[in-house]
Each structure stands twice: as structure tokens, then as C-alpha cells.
Tab-separated table of N, CA, C and O and ligand atoms in Angstrom:
chain	number	residue	atom	x	y	z
X	1	MET	N	-53.178	20.497	151.428
X	1	MET	CA	-52.772	20.511	150.183
X	1	MET	C	-51.132	19.984	150.820
X	1	MET	O	-51.082	20.312	151.684
X	2	SER	N	-50.710	18.969	149.904
X	2	SER	CA	-49.641	18.406	150.559
X	2	SER	C	-48.763	19.482	149.601
X	2	SER	O	-48.649	20.551	149.388
X	3	ILE	N	-47.311	18.938	150.702
X	3	ILE	CA	-45.845	19.946	150.156
X	3	ILE	C	-46.050	20.208	148.922
X	3	ILE	O	-45.436	21.189	148.290
X	4	VAL	N	-45.662	19.210	147.895
X	4	VAL	CA	-45.722	19.604	146.396
X	4	VAL	C	-46.211	19.793	146.259
X	4	VAL	O	-46.025	20.786	144.764
X	5	ARG	N	-47.701	19.539	146.175
X	5	ARG	CA	-48.722	20.570	145.858
X	5	ARG	C	-48.508	22.483	146.055
X	5	ARG	O	-48.418	23.372	145.012
X	6	GLN	N	-48.142	22.246	147.286
X	6	GLN	CA	-48.016	24.032	147.742
X	6	GLN	C	-46.605	24.620	147.337
X	6	GLN	O	-46.373	25.623	146.824
X	7	ASN	N	-45.969	24.077	146.903
X	7	ASN	CA	-44.220	23.941	146.072
X	7	ASN	C	-44.299	24.136	144.627
X	7	ASN	O	-44.297	25.504	144.081
X	8	LEU	N	-45.501	23.826	144.004
X	8	LEU	CA	-45.716	24.130	142.693
X	8	LEU	C	-46.285	25.007	142.456
X	8	LEU	O	-45.866	25.960	141.183
X	9	MET	N	-47.422	25.452	142.981
X	9	MET	CA	-47.488	26.778	143.215
X	9	MET	C	-47.150	28.170	143.922
X	9	MET	O	-47.637	28.653	143.863
X	10	THR	N	-46.061	27.505	144.432
X	10	THR	CA	-46.141	28.939	145.318
X	10	THR	C	-44.432	29.415	144.650
X	10	THR	O	-43.939	30.088	144.437
X	11	ARG	N	-43.156	27.865	144.333
X	11	ARG	CA	-41.822	28.457	143.657
X	11	ARG	C	-42.187	27.901	142.807
X	11	ARG	O	-42.058	27.068	141.845
X	12	GLU	N	-41.032	29.030	142.304
X	12	GLU	CA	-41.398	29.379	140.640
X	12	GLU	C	-40.249	28.198	140.029
X	12	GLU	O	-39.115	27.747	140.859
X	13	GLY	N	-40.360	27.406	139.052
X	13	GLY	CA	-39.547	26.557	138.313
X	13	GLY	C	-39.286	25.239	138.862
X	13	GLY	O	-39.061	24.535	138.448
X	14	TYR	N	-40.335	24.800	139.748
X	14	TYR	CA	-40.472	23.598	141.061
X	14	TYR	C	-40.701	22.762	140.071
X	14	TYR	O	-41.818	22.837	139.189
X	15	THR	N	-40.773	21.350	139.975
X	15	THR	CA	-40.897	20.167	139.536
X	15	THR	C	-41.019	19.268	140.423
X	15	THR	O	-39.877	19.462	141.322
X	16	PRO	N	-41.557	18.408	140.794
X	16	PRO	CA	-41.484	17.168	141.560
X	16	PRO	C	-40.579	16.406	140.944
X	16	PRO	O	-39.547	16.198	139.819
X	17	TYR	N	-39.656	15.587	142.087
X	17	TYR	CA	-39.120	14.262	141.619
X	17	TYR	C	-39.654	12.975	141.287
X	17	TYR	O	-41.297	13.197	141.374
X	18	CYS	N	-39.279	12.069	140.154
X	18	CYS	CA	-39.864	11.242	139.751
X	18	CYS	C	-40.677	10.572	141.065
X	18	CYS	O	-39.842	9.708	141.998
X	19	GLY	N	-41.424	9.528	140.758
X	19	GLY	CA	-42.318	8.955	141.599
X	19	GLY	C	-42.648	7.363	141.515
X	19	GLY	O	-43.068	6.669	141.926
X	20	ALA	N	-41.809	7.082	140.571
X	20	ALA	CA	-41.729	5.622	139.687
X	20	ALA	C	-40.692	4.685	140.821
X	20	ALA	O	-40.102	5.120	141.875
X	21	GLU	N	-41.001	3.126	141.101
X	21	GLU	CA	-40.809	2.512	142.113
X	21	GLU	C	-39.104	2.145	141.757
X	21	GLU	O	-38.290	2.259	142.441
X	22	ARG	N	-38.895	2.093	140.947
X	22	ARG	CA	-37.873	1.753	140.295
X	22	ARG	C	-37.715	2.970	139.149
X	22	ARG	O	-38.386	2.902	137.837
X	23	CYS	N	-36.619	3.585	138.945
X	23	CYS	CA	-36.404	4.821	138.142
X	23	CYS	C	-35.048	4.707	137.676
X	23	CYS	O	-34.096	4.668	138.139
X	24	LEU	N	-35.396	4.172	136.163
X	24	LEU	CA	-33.919	4.114	135.697
X	24	LEU	C	-33.002	5.203	135.493
X	24	LEU	O	-31.484	4.894	135.125
X	25	TYR	N	-33.828	6.146	135.637
X	25	TYR	CA	-32.669	7.685	135.849
X	25	TYR	C	-32.436	8.264	137.160
X	25	TYR	O	-32.141	9.348	137.918
X	26	THR	N	-32.550	7.220	138.473
X	26	THR	CA	-32.809	7.407	140.086
X	26	THR	C	-33.311	8.643	140.354
X	26	THR	O	-32.616	9.278	140.842
X	27	TRP	N	-34.300	8.930	139.962
X	27	TRP	CA	-35.639	9.708	140.802
X	27	TRP	C	-35.063	11.195	140.086
X	27	TRP	O	-34.580	11.727	141.249
X	28	PRO	N	-34.751	11.654	139.048
X	28	PRO	CA	-35.230	12.843	139.034
X	28	PRO	C	-36.070	13.976	138.754
X	28	PRO	O	-36.551	13.534	139.196
X	29	ARG	N	-35.574	14.836	138.742
X	29	ARG	CA	-37.325	15.845	138.890
X	29	ARG	C	-37.443	15.935	137.504
X	29	ARG	O	-37.049	15.726	136.572
X	30	THR	N	-39.081	15.768	137.852
X	30	THR	CA	-39.570	15.708	136.400
X	30	THR	C	-40.065	17.068	135.234
X	30	THR	O	-39.206	18.081	136.213
X	31	PHE	N	-40.735	16.621	134.650
X	31	PHE	CA	-40.565	18.261	133.502
X	31	PHE	C	-42.203	18.217	133.042
X	31	PHE	O	-42.743	16.873	133.456
X	32	PHE	N	-42.843	19.613	133.736
X	32	PHE	CA	-43.996	19.797	132.890
X	32	PHE	C	-44.282	19.341	131.559
X	32	PHE	O	-44.121	20.368	129.714
X	33	ASN	N	-45.358	18.511	130.856
X	33	ASN	CA	-45.204	18.340	129.624
X	33	ASN	C	-46.849	19.155	129.247
X	33	ASN	O	-47.301	18.880	127.850
X	34	GLY	N	-47.332	19.558	129.973
X	34	GLY	CA	-48.503	21.142	129.622
X	34	GLY	C	-49.732	20.021	130.348
X	34	GLY	O	-50.877	20.465	130.270
X	35	HIS	N	-49.360	18.217	130.901
X	35	HIS	CA	-50.951	17.476	131.288
X	35	HIS	C	-50.206	16.913	131.969
X	35	HIS	O	-51.111	17.556	133.245
X	36	GLN	N	-49.388	16.883	132.560
X	36	GLN	CA	-48.563	16.212	133.825
X	36	GLN	C	-47.378	16.199	134.007
X	36	GLN	O	-46.399	16.666	133.241
X	37	PHE	N	-46.670	15.972	135.109
X	37	PHE	CA	-45.077	15.938	134.675
X	37	PHE	C	-44.142	14.717	135.078
X	37	PHE	O	-44.879	13.512	135.683
X	38	ARG	N	-43.625	14.830	133.988
X	38	ARG	CA	-43.444	13.098	133.454
X	38	ARG	C	-41.719	12.763	133.695
X	38	ARG	O	-41.208	13.818	133.548
X	39	CYS	N	-41.195	11.792	133.697
X	39	CYS	CA	-39.629	11.665	134.146
X	39	CYS	C	-39.324	10.729	132.903
X	39	CYS	O	-40.228	10.350	132.233
X	40	LYS	N	-38.226	10.613	132.414
X	40	LYS	CA	-37.102	10.535	130.778
X	40	LYS	C	-37.669	8.826	131.199
X	40	LYS	O	-38.011	8.371	130.032
X	41	CYS	N	-38.328	8.378	132.186
X	41	CYS	CA	-38.346	7.043	132.594
X	41	CYS	C	-39.538	6.453	132.006
X	41	CYS	O	-39.753	5.242	132.227
X	42	GLY	N	-40.513	7.297	132.116
X	42	GLY	CA	-42.073	6.530	131.412
X	42	GLY	C	-42.903	6.723	132.622
X	42	GLY	O	-44.699	7.163	132.316
X	43	TRP	N	-42.524	7.349	134.265
X	43	TRP	CA	-43.206	7.827	134.750
X	43	TRP	C	-44.335	9.012	134.453
X	43	TRP	O	-43.334	10.362	134.134
X	44	GLN	N	-45.319	9.315	135.383
X	44	GLN	CA	-45.848	10.711	134.796
X	44	GLN	C	-46.282	10.202	136.217
X	44	GLN	O	-47.206	10.043	136.673
X	45	SER	N	-46.914	11.897	136.698
X	45	SER	CA	-47.789	12.424	138.654
X	45	SER	C	-49.475	12.242	137.784
X	45	SER	O	-49.938	11.883	136.049
X	46	SER	N	-50.064	11.863	138.412
X	46	SER	CA	-51.901	12.198	138.333
X	46	SER	C	-52.666	13.085	138.992
X	46	SER	O	-53.258	12.925	139.426
X	47	PHE	N	-52.358	14.221	139.144
X	47	PHE	CA	-52.769	15.288	139.452
X	47	PHE	C	-54.304	15.593	138.902
X	47	PHE	O	-54.220	15.136	137.875
X	48	GLU	N	-55.137	15.881	139.194
X	48	GLU	CA	-56.457	16.041	138.820
X	48	GLU	C	-56.471	17.048	138.006
X	48	GLU	O	-55.432	17.719	138.167
X	49	PRO	N	-57.152	16.936	136.780
X	49	PRO	CA	-57.574	18.025	136.020
X	49	PRO	C	-57.623	19.602	136.826
X	49	PRO	O	-57.149	20.503	136.058
X	50	ALA	N	-58.705	19.654	137.647
X	50	ALA	CA	-58.311	21.079	137.977
X	50	ALA	C	-57.214	21.744	138.950
X	50	ALA	O	-56.581	22.960	138.944
X	51	PHE	N	-56.081	20.383	139.308
X	51	PHE	CA	-55.065	21.130	139.722
X	51	PHE	C	-53.897	21.757	138.688
X	51	PHE	O	-53.526	22.537	138.537
X	52	ILE	N	-54.193	20.853	137.677
X	52	ILE	CA	-53.344	21.094	136.609
X	52	ILE	C	-54.195	22.734	135.797
X	52	ILE	O	-52.917	23.326	135.980
X	53	ALA	N	-55.182	22.784	136.183
X	53	ALA	CA	-55.374	23.725	135.272
X	53	ALA	C	-54.967	25.646	136.956
X	53	ALA	O	-54.361	26.359	135.844
X	54	ALA	N	-54.735	25.219	137.469
X	54	ALA	CA	-54.559	25.925	138.425
X	54	ALA	C	-52.968	25.831	138.488
X	54	ALA	O	-52.876	27.578	138.115
X	55	TYR	N	-52.456	24.849	138.046
X	55	TYR	CA	-51.119	25.072	137.943
X	55	TYR	C	-50.414	25.727	136.529
X	55	TYR	O	-49.709	26.858	136.422
X	56	LYS	N	-51.305	25.294	135.762
X	56	LYS	CA	-51.049	26.291	134.943
X	56	LYS	C	-51.970	27.556	134.016
X	56	LYS	O	-50.434	28.831	133.801
X	57	ALA	N	-52.715	28.344	134.931
X	57	ALA	CA	-52.891	29.715	135.486
X	57	ALA	C	-51.558	30.327	135.974
X	57	ALA	O	-51.060	31.424	135.940
X	58	LYS	N	-51.299	29.417	137.036
X	58	LYS	CA	-49.964	29.852	138.137
X	58	LYS	C	-49.176	30.178	136.764
X	58	LYS	O	-48.072	31.309	137.144
X	59	LEU	N	-48.575	29.248	135.869
X	59	LEU	CA	-47.332	29.581	134.856
X	59	LEU	C	-47.278	30.728	134.333
X	59	LEU	O	-46.651	31.634	133.816
X	60	ALA	N	-48.950	30.729	133.814
X	60	ALA	CA	-49.137	32.445	133.045
X	60	ALA	C	-48.571	33.287	133.239
X	60	ALA	O	-48.156	34.398	133.562
X	61	ASN	N	-49.066	33.575	135.238
X	61	ASN	CA	-48.641	34.726	135.927
X	61	ASN	C	-47.442	34.661	135.878
X	61	ASN	O	-47.365	35.505	136.214
X	62	ASP	N	-46.679	33.539	136.562
X	62	ASP	CA	-45.004	33.648	136.478
X	62	ASP	C	-44.914	34.564	135.181
X	62	ASP	O	-43.696	35.376	135.153
X	63	ARG	N	-45.045	34.183	133.888
X	63	ARG	CA	-44.219	34.547	132.695
X	63	ARG	C	-45.032	36.179	132.340
X	63	ARG	O	-44.078	37.024	131.858
X	64	GLY	N	-46.305	36.598	132.759
X	64	GLY	CA	-46.731	37.800	132.433
X	64	GLY	C	-45.834	38.597	133.622
X	64	GLY	O	-45.137	39.852	133.322
X	65	ASN	N	-45.756	38.138	135.056
X	65	ASN	CA	-44.619	38.824	136.223
X	65	ASN	C	-43.024	39.047	135.575
X	65	ASN	O	-42.845	39.854	135.663
X	66	ALA	N	-42.641	37.906	134.788
X	66	ALA	CA	-41.326	37.866	134.357
X	66	ALA	C	-41.045	38.630	133.023
X	66	ALA	O	-39.978	39.609	133.352
X	67	LYS	N	-42.382	39.651	132.518
X	67	LYS	CA	-42.089	40.673	131.250
X	67	LYS	C	-42.514	41.927	131.750
X	67	LYS	O	-41.594	42.669	131.256
X	68	GLU	N	-42.923	41.935	132.969
X	68	GLU	CA	-42.765	43.823	133.361
X	68	GLU	C	-41.718	43.684	134.018
X	68	GLU	O	-41.462	44.655	133.995
X	69	VAL	N	-41.089	42.730	134.644
X	69	VAL	CA	-39.559	43.250	135.407
X	69	VAL	C	-38.683	42.851	134.290
X	69	VAL	O	-38.221	44.275	133.942
X	70	ARG	N	-38.954	42.896	133.315
X	70	ARG	CA	-37.872	43.065	131.635
X	70	ARG	C	-38.493	44.694	131.651
X	70	ARG	O	-36.873	45.045	130.773
X	71	SER	N	-39.213	44.577	131.199
X	71	SER	CA	-39.885	45.752	130.383
X	71	SER	C	-39.549	47.763	131.476
X	71	SER	O	-39.290	47.117	132.343
B	101	ZN	ZN1	-38.022	8.417	136.736
């Protein structure tokens, strides 16, 4: 597993940097759009569906944990 994938699965709120060869915005961190990680410049990651599914399950789990802490 790559470091990026490892971080995505273990660090809350982590997103990868833009991977474009030339980024208009000087390679900021990307945001998750529900399918892939995107940059404002239009670049998009290309994780396979199985990884994205695992990541979404992890996000849902993070949210569940946050709720428990609050109540
Ligand atoms: Zn970019």
C-alpha cells in the first residue's frame, strides 16, 4: 500500500496533493467529491472503485466516532 493510501485510511481529514503535471494553483491538497480526489485545476485522482469504497466506509466510521465523542 502506498503512503498516500495508508494516510488516507489512517489520518482523519487527510487528502492527497494535486497530481497534475502543471497545476494552476501550485499543487494544493485535493478534496474528495464522493468519487475521487479533485483539484480546482481539474485534476482528478484515479483510485480504483474498491479503494474508494473502503475509503468511504472509513469516512462513515470517522463520523460515527465523532458523534460518540460528542454525546
Ligand atoms: Zn491542481
